[in-house]
Short mmCIF file of C-alpha atoms in Angstrom, two decimals:
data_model
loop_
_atom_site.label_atom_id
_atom_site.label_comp_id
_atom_site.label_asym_id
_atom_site.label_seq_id
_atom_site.Cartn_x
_atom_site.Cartn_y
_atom_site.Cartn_z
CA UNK A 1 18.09 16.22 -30.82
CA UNK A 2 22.04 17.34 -31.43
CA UNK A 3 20.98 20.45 -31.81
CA UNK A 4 19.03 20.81 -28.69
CA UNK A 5 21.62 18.84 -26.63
CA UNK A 6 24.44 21.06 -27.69
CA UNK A 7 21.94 24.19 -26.40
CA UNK A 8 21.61 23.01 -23.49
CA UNK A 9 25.39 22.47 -22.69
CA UNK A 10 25.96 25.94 -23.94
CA UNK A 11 23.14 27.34 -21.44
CA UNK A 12 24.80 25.34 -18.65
CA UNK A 13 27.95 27.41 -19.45
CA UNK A 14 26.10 30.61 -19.62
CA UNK A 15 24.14 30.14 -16.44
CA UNK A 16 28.15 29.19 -15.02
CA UNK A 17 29.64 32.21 -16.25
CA UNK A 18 26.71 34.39 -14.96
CA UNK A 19 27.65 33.24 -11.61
CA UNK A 20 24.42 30.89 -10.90
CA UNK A 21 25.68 28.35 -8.01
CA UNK A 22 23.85 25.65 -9.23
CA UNK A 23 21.72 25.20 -12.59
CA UNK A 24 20.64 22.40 -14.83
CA UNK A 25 18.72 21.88 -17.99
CA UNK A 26 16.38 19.80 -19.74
CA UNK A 27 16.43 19.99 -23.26
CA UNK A 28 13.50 17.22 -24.74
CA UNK A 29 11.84 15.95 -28.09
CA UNK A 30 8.74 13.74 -28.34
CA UNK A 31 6.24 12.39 -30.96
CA UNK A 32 3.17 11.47 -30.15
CA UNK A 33 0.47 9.65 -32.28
CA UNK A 34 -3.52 9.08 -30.49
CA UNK A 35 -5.78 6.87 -32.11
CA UNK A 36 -9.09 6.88 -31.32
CA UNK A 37 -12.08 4.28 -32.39
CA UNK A 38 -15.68 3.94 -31.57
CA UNK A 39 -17.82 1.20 -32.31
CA UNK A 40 -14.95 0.29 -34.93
CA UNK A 41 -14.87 3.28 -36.44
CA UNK A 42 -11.62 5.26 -36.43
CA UNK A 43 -12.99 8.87 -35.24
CA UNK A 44 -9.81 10.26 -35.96
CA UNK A 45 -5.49 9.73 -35.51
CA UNK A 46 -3.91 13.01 -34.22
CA UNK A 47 0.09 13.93 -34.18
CA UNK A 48 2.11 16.15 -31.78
CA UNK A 49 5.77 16.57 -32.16
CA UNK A 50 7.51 19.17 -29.32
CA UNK A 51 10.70 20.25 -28.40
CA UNK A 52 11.95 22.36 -26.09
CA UNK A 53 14.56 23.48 -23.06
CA UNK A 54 14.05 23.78 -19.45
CA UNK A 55 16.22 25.81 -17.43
CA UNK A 56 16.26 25.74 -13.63
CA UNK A 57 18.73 28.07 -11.38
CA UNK A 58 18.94 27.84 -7.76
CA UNK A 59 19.88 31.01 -6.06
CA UNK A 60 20.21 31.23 -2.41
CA UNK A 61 16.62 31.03 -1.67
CA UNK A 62 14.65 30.89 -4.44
CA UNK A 63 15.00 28.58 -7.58
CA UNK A 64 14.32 30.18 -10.86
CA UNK A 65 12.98 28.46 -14.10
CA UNK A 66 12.27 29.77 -17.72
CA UNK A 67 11.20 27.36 -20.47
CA UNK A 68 11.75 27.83 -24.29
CA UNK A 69 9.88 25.88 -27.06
CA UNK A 70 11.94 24.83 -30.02
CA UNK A 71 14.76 27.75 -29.99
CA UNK A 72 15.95 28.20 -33.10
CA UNK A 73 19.51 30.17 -31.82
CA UNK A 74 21.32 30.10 -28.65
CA UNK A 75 20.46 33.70 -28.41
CA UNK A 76 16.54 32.98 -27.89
CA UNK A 77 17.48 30.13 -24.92
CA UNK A 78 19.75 33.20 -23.52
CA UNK A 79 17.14 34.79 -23.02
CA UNK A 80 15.36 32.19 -21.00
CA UNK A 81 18.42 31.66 -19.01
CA UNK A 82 18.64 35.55 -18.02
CA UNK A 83 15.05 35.08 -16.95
CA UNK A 84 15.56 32.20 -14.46
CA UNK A 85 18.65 33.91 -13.29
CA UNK A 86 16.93 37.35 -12.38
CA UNK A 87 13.99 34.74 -10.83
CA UNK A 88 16.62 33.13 -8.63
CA UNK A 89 17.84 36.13 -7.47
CA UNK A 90 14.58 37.05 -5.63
CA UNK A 91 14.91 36.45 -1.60
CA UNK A 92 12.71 34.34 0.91
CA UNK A 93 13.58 33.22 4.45
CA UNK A 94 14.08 29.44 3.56
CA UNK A 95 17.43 28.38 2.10
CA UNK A 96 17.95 26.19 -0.55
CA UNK A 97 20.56 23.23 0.37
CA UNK A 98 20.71 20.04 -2.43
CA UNK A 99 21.92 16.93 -0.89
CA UNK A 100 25.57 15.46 -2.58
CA UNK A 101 25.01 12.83 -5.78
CA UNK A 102 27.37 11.16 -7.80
CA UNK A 103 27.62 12.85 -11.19
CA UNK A 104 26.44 10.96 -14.41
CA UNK A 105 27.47 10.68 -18.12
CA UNK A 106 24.89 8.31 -19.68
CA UNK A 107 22.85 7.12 -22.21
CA UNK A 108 20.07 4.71 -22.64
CA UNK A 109 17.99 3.69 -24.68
CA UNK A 110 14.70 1.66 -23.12
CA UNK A 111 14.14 -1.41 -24.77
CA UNK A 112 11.52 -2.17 -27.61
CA UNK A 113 10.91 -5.75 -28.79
CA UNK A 114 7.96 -5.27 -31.42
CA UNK A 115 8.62 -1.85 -33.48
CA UNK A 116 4.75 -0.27 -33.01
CA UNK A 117 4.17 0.95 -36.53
CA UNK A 118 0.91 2.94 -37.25
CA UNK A 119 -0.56 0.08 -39.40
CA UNK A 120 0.13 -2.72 -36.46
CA UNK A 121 -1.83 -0.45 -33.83
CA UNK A 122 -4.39 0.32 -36.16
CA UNK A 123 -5.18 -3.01 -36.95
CA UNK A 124 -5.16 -4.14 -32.94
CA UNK A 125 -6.92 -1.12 -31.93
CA UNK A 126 -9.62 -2.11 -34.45
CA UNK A 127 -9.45 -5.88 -33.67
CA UNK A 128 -10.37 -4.55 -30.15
CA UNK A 129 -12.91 -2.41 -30.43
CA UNK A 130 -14.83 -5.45 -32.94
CA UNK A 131 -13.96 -7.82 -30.13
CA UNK A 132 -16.30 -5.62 -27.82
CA UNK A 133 -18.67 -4.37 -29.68
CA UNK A 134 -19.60 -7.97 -31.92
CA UNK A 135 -20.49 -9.12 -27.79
CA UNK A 136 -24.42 -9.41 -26.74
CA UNK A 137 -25.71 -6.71 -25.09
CA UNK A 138 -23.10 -4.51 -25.35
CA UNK A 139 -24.15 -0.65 -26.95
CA UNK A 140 -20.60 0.89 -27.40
CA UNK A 141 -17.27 0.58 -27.23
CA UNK A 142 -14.45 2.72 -27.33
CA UNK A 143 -10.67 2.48 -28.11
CA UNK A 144 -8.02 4.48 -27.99
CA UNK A 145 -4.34 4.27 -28.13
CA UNK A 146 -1.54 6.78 -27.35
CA UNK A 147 1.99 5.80 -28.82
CA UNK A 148 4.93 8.26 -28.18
CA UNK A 149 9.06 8.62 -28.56
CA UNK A 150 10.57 10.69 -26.36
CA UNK A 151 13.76 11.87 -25.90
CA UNK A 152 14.98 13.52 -22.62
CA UNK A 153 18.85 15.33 -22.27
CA UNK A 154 19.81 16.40 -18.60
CA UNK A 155 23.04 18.79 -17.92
CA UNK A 156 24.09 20.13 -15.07
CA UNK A 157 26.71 22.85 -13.96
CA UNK A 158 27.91 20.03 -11.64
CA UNK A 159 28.62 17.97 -14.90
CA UNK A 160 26.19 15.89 -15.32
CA UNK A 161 25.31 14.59 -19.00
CA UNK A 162 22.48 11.70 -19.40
CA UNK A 163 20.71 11.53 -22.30
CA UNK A 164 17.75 8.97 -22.00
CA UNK A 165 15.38 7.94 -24.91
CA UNK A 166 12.30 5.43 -24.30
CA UNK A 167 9.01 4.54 -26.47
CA UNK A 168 5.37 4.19 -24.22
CA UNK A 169 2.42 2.75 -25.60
CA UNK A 170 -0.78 2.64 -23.80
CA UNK A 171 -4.26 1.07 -24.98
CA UNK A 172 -7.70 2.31 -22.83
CA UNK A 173 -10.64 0.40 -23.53
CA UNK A 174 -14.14 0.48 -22.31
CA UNK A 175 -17.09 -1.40 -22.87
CA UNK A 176 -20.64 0.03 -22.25
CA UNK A 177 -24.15 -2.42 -21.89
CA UNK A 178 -27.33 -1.98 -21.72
CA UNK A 179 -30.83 -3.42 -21.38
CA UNK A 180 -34.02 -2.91 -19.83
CA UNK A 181 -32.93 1.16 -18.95
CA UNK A 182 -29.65 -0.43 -17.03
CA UNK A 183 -26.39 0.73 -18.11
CA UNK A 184 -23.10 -0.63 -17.44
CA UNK A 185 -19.35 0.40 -18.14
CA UNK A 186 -15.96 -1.88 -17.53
CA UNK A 187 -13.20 -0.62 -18.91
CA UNK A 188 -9.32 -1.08 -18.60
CA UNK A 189 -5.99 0.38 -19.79
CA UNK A 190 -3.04 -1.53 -20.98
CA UNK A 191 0.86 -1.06 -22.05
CA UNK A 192 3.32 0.53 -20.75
CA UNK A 193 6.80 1.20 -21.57
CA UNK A 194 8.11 -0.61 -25.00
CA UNK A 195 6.85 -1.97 -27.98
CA UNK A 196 3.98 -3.83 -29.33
CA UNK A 197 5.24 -6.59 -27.01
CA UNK A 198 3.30 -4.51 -23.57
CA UNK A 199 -0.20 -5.35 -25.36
CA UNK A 200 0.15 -8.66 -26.18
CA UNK A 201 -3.04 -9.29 -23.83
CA UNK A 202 -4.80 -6.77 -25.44
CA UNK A 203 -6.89 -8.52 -27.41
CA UNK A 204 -7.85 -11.15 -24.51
CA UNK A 205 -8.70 -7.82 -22.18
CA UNK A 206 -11.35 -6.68 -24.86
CA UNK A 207 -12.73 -10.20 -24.69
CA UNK A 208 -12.78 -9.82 -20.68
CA UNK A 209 -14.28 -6.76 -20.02
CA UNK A 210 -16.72 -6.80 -22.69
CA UNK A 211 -18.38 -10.08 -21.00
CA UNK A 212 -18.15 -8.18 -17.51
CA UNK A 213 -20.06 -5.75 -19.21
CA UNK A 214 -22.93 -8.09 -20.20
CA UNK A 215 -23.01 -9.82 -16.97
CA UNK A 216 -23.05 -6.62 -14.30
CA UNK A 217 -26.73 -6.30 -16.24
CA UNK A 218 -28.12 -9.64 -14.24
CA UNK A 219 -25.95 -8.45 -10.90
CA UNK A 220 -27.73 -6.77 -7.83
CA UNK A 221 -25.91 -3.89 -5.82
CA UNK A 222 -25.06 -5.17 -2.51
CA UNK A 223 -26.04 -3.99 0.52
CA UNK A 224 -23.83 -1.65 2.50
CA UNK A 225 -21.35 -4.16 4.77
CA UNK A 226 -17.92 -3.83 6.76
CA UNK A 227 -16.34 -7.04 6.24
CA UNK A 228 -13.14 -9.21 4.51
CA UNK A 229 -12.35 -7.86 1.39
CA UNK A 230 -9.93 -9.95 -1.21
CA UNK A 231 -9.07 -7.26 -3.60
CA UNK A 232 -7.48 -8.19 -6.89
CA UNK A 233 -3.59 -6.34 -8.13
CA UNK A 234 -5.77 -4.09 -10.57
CA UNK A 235 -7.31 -2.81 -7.58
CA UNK A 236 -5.03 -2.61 -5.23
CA UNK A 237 -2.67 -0.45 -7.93
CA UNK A 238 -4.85 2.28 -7.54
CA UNK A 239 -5.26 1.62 -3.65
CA UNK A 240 -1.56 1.61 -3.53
CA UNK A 241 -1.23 5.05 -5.68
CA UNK A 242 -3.55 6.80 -3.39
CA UNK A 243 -2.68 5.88 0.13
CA UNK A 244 0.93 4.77 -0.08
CA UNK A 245 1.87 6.57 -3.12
CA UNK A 246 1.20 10.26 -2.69
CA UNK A 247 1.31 10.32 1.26
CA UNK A 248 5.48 9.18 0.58
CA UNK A 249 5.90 12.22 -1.58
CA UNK A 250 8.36 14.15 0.84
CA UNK A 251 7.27 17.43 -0.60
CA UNK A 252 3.68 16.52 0.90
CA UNK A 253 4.85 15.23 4.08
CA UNK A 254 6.78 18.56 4.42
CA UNK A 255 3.51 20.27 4.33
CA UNK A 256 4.58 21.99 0.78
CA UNK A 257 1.31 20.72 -1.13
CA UNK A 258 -1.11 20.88 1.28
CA UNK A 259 -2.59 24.15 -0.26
CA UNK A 260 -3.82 22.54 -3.62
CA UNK A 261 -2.50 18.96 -2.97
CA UNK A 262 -2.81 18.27 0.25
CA UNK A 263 -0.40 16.07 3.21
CA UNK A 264 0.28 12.92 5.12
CA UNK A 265 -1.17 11.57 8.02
CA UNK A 266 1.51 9.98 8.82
CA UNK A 267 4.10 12.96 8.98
CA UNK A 268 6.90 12.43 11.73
CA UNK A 269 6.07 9.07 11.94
CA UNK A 270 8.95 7.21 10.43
CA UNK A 271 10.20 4.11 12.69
CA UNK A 272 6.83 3.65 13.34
CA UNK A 273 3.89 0.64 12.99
CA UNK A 274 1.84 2.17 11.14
CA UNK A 275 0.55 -1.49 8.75
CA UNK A 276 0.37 -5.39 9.55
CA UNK A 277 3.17 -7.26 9.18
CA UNK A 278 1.88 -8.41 6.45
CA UNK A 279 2.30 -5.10 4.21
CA UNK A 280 5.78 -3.81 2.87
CA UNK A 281 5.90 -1.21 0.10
CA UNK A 282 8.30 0.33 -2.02
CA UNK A 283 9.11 2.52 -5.09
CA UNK A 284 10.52 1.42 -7.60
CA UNK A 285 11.62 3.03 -11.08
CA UNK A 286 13.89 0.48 -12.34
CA UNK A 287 11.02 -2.59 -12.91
CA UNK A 288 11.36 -3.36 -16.78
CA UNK A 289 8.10 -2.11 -19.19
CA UNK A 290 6.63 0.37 -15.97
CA UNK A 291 5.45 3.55 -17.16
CA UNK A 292 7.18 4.48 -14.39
CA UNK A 293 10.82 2.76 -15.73
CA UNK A 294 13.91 5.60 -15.82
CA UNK A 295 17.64 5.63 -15.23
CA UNK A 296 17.89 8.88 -13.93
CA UNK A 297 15.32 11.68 -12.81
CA UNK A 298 15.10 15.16 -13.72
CA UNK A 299 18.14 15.88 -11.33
CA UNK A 300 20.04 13.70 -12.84
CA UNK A 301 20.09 11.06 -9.71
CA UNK A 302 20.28 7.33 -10.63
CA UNK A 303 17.13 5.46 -9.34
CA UNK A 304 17.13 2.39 -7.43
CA UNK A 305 13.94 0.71 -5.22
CA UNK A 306 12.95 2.34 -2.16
CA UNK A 307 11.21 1.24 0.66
CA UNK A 308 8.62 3.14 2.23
CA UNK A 309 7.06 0.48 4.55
CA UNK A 310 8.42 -2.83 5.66
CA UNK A 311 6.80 -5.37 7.33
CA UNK A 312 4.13 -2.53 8.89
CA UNK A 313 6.67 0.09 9.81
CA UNK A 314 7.04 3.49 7.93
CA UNK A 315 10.56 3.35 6.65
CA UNK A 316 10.84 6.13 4.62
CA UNK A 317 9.62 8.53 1.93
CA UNK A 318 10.16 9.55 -1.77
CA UNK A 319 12.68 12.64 -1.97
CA UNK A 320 14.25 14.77 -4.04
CA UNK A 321 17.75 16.46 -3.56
CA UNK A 322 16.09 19.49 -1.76
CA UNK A 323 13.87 16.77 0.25
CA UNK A 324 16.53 14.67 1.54
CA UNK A 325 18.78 17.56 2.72
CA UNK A 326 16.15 18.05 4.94
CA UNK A 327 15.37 14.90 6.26
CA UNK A 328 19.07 14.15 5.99
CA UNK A 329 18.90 11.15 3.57
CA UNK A 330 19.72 10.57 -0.05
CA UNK A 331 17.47 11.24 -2.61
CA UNK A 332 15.48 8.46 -3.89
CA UNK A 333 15.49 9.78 -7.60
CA UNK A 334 11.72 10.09 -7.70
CA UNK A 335 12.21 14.34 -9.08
CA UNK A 336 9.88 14.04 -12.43
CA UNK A 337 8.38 16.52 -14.49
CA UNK A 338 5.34 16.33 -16.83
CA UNK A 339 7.53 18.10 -19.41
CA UNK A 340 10.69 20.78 -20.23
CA UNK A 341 8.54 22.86 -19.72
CA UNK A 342 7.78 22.45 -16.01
CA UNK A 343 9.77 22.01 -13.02
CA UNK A 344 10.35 18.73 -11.61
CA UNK A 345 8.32 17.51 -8.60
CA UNK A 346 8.34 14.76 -6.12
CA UNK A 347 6.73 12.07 -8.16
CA UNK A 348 5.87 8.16 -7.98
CA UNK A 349 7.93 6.40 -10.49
CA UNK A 350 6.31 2.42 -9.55
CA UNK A 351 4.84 2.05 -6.09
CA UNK A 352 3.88 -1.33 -5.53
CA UNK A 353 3.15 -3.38 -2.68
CA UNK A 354 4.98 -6.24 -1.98
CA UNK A 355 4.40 -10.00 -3.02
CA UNK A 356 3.12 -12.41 -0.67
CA UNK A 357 2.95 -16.21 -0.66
CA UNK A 358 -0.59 -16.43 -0.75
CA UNK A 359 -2.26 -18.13 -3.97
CA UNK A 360 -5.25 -16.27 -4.62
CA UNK A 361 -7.87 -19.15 -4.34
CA UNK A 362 -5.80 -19.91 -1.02
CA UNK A 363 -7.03 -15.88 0.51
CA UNK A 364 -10.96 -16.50 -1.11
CA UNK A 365 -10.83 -20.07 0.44
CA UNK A 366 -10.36 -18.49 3.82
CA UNK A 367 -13.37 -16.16 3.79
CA UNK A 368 -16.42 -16.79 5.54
CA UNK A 369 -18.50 -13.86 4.56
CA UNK A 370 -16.89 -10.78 2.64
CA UNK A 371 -16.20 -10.05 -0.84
CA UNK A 372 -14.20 -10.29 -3.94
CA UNK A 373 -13.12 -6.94 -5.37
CA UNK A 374 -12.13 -6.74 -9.38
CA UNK A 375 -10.83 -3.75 -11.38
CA UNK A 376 -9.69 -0.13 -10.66
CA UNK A 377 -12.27 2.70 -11.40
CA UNK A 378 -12.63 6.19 -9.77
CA UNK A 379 -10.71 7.15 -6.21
CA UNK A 380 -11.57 9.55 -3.51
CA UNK A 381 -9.63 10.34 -1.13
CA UNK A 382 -9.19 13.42 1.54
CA UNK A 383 -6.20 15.75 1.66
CA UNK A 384 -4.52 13.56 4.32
CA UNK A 385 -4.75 10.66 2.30
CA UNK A 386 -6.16 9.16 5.39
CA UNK A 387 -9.80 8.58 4.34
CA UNK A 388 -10.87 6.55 1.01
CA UNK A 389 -13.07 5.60 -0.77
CA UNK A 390 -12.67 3.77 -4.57
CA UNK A 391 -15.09 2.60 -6.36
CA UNK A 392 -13.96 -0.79 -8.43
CA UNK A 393 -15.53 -2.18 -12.07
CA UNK A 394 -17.06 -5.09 -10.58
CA UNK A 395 -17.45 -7.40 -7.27
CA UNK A 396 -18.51 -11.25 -6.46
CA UNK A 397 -19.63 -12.69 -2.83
CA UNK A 398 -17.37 -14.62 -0.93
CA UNK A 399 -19.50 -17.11 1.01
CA UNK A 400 -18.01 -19.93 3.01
CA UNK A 401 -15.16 -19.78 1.01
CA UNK A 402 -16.44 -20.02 -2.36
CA UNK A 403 -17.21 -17.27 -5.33
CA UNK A 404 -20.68 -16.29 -5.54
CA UNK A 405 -22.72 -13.91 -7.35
CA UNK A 406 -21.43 -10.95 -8.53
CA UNK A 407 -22.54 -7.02 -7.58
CA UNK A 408 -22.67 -3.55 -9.37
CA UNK A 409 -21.94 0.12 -8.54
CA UNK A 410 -19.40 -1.09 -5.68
CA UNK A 411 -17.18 1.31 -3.91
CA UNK A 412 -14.91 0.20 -0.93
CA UNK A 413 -14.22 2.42 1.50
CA UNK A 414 -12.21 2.64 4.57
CA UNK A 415 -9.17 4.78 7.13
CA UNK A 416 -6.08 4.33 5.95
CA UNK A 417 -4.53 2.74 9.21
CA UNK A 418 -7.49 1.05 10.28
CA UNK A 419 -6.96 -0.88 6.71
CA UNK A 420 -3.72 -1.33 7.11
CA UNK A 421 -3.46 -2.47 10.12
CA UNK A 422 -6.56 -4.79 8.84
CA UNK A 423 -4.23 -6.76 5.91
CA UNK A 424 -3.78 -10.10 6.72
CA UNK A 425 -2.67 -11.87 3.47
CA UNK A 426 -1.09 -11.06 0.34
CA UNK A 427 -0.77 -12.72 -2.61
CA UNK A 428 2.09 -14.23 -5.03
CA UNK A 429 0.28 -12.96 -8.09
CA UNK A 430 1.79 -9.67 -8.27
CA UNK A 431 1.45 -7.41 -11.37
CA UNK A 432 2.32 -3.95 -12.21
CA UNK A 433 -0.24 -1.89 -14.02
CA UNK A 434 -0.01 1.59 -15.91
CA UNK A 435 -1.29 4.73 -14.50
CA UNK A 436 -1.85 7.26 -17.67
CA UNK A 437 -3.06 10.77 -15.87
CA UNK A 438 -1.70 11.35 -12.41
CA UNK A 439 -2.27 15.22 -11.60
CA UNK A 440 0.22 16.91 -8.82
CA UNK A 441 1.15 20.80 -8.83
CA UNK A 442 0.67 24.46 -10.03
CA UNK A 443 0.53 24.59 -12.63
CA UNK A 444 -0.94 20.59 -12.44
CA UNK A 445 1.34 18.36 -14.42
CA UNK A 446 -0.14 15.12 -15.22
CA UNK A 447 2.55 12.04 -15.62
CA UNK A 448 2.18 8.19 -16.82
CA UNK A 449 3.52 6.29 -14.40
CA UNK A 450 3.46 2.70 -12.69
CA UNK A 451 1.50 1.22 -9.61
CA UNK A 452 1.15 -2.40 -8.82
CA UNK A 453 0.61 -5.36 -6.09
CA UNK A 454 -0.64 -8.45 -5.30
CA UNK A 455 -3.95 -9.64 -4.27
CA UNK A 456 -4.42 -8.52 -0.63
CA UNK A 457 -6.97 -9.27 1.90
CA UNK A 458 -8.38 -6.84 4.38
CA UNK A 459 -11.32 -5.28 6.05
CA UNK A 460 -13.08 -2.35 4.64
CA UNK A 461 -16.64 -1.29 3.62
CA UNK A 462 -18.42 -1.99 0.67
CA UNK A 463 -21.51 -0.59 -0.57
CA UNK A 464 -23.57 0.28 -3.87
CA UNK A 465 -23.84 3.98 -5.20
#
């Protein structure tokens, strides 16, 4: 990594001297191990290692980029750096204008507790997959594991140096029944940012969705119903991805995705009620063990927790230097990129919603007739992020306040403001959970990143495919 650090200060120097106005680069190297098992078999391990520099130039209306895999001379990366240059150069009617930041020497390291070697994972990843597939009823199972290093150097002609290293590992896990020509899937992923320490519950999480499995063979679908809806934090991190997270991506509420990507509903609505009092939501990179967890962003601005709703109003959005100049804020340090070789986008790092005081039981004891909703699965959502629908892994009755039986093929379904103005309770069990293929762009980049919440109770419509 010296190498490539000391080529990207000398391309900083270069971009200088050739009279670019602004330019930074990202200069990164990563290992990355996937494991993958089947019905405890290991199918197969596979190893990447990459390196490479990222070059980005703003001219005066156009920013120019060039990417270079592993150069072996600083007169390869020149080359890359005369390319984003002549790039930048090229006119358009919009001007480029980067809001002020402080400038940064740094360097972190993110913490790891348990070292992950290859023969620990192995050994859980195959404890896992025996777990599920020694249960009753159950046909398959599948694990897989991704553990990777990464190191990420950011310069800047402003003088910026941050050099940030971190280890993710991430376990997905499904579990597949069947009987009587009924088949059923649960499945989960684990980890996140650190050692062996982030799947400690690993183990316990094979256990659990492995007996989910077995039971959504004796459940019933339910019959299509708006009504209360308690939905549980793994749930509500992917409801809170879709129609908090990517709406607050200033680049969307700008209009600048809407081609591929699509908006916000909610655009030129800040100030406004747009939620319950009940609902506040923020972004937040610095939470310890998120996929989303960083120091600094790919402009080399220090995070910190943002709010995008509180208590119901719209408070504000993700941005990025370019962002906030327009909006006339400060950036939130949410500018990520899937790799050097990509530029940086408006990104979630860990949008959560907020903690309530509610216990769980408390929210369930409450209901008269509704339902209990477990377990992300697959979203849907329209361009606006203003209609949803997400299916979950599994879902119980709530009758007079009590758990009852539990249902299949659920998806819950709703508006966006017609929900949020809908949420009445939230919960104190709050959790974060990791996000492992998030697609935004074009060329798409897909990130790891955090989402997370409480419980939260609300009205919505659930129904069996």
């Amino acid at each position: 990594m010296d190498e490539l650090r000391d080529l990207a200060d000398r391309a900083v120097t270069y971009a200088a001297g050739r009279g670019a106005a602004y330019c930074d680069v990202r200069a990164e190297e990563s290992v990355s191990r996937t494991i993958s098992i089947e019905d405890s078999n290991t199918e197969y391990i596979k190893e990447r290692k990459d390196a490479g520099i990222g070059i980005r130039i703003a001219g005066e209306s156009t920013w120019g980029f060039a990417s270079i895999s592993s150069p072996g001379s600083f007169a390869q990366l020149r080359q890359a750096v005369d390319s984003a240059l002549e790039a930048s150069a090229r006119k358009s009617k919009n001007k480029i204008r980067l809001c002020n930041v402080n400038v940064a020497e740094s360097e972190s390291i993110m913490p790891v507790l348990k070292a992950p070697e290859i023969e620990s994972v192995m050994e859980l990843g195959q404890d896992c997959s025996k777990i599920i597939s020694d249960t009753p009823r159950i046909r398959k199972s599948a694990v897989s594991v991704l553990h990777m290093v990464m190191s990420r150097y950011f310069a800047s002609s402003e003088g910026a140096k941050i050099m940030q290293n971190y280890t993710d590992l991430t376990m997905e896990m499904a579990a597949t029944s069947h009987e009587s020509g009924l088949t059923q899937s649960v499945n989960t992923t684990e980890g996140g940012r650190g050692g062996m320490e982030v799947l400690d519950n690993a183990r316990a999480k094979a256990a659990e969705i492995s007996a989910r499995a077995t039971e959504l063979l004796d459940a019933r679908p339910a019959q299509m119903q708006k009504g209360t809806v308690v939905m549980d934090p793994d749930f509500v991190a992917l409801l809170t991805h879709e129609i908090f997270g990517h709406p607050s991506e200033a680049d969307r509420v700008l209009g600048k995705e809407m081609a591929w990507a699509g908006g916000a509903w909610w655009k030129g609505m800040i100030g406004e009620e747009i939620a319950s009092e009940a609902l506040s939501v923020y972004d937040d990179p610095t939470i310890p063990g998120s996929l989303g967890c960083y120091n600094y962003d790919e402009e080399g601005v220090g995070t910190k927790k943002t709010a995008l709703v509180r208590d119901g109003v719209l408070y504000g959005h993700m941005q990025s230097r370019e962002t906030a100049a327009v909006f006339g804020v400060e950036p939130t340090g949410n500018m990520r990129a899937a790799g050097y070789g990509f530029m940086p986008l408006v990104r979630m790092a860990c949008t959560c919603i907020d903690r309530g005081d509610y216990t769980p039981e408390e929210m369930v004891r409450e209901v008269r007739d509704g339902y209990l909703i477990s377990g992300m699965k697959i979203p849907s959502i329209d361009m606006r992020r203003h209609n949803w629908s997400i299916s979950c892994q599994y879902a119980h009755k709530i009758k007079d306040g009590k758990i009852g039986e539990m249902l299949r093929d659920i998806i819950v379904s709703g508006t966006a403001p017609e929900f949020f103005k809908s949420v009445d309770a939230c919960g104190n069990d709050f959790a974060t959970r990791p996000i492992t293929n998030c697609g935004k762009g074009d060329p798409m980049q897909s990130l790891m990143m955090g989402n997370g919440g409480p419980s939260i109770r609300g009205v919505a419509t659930v129904r069996s495919i």
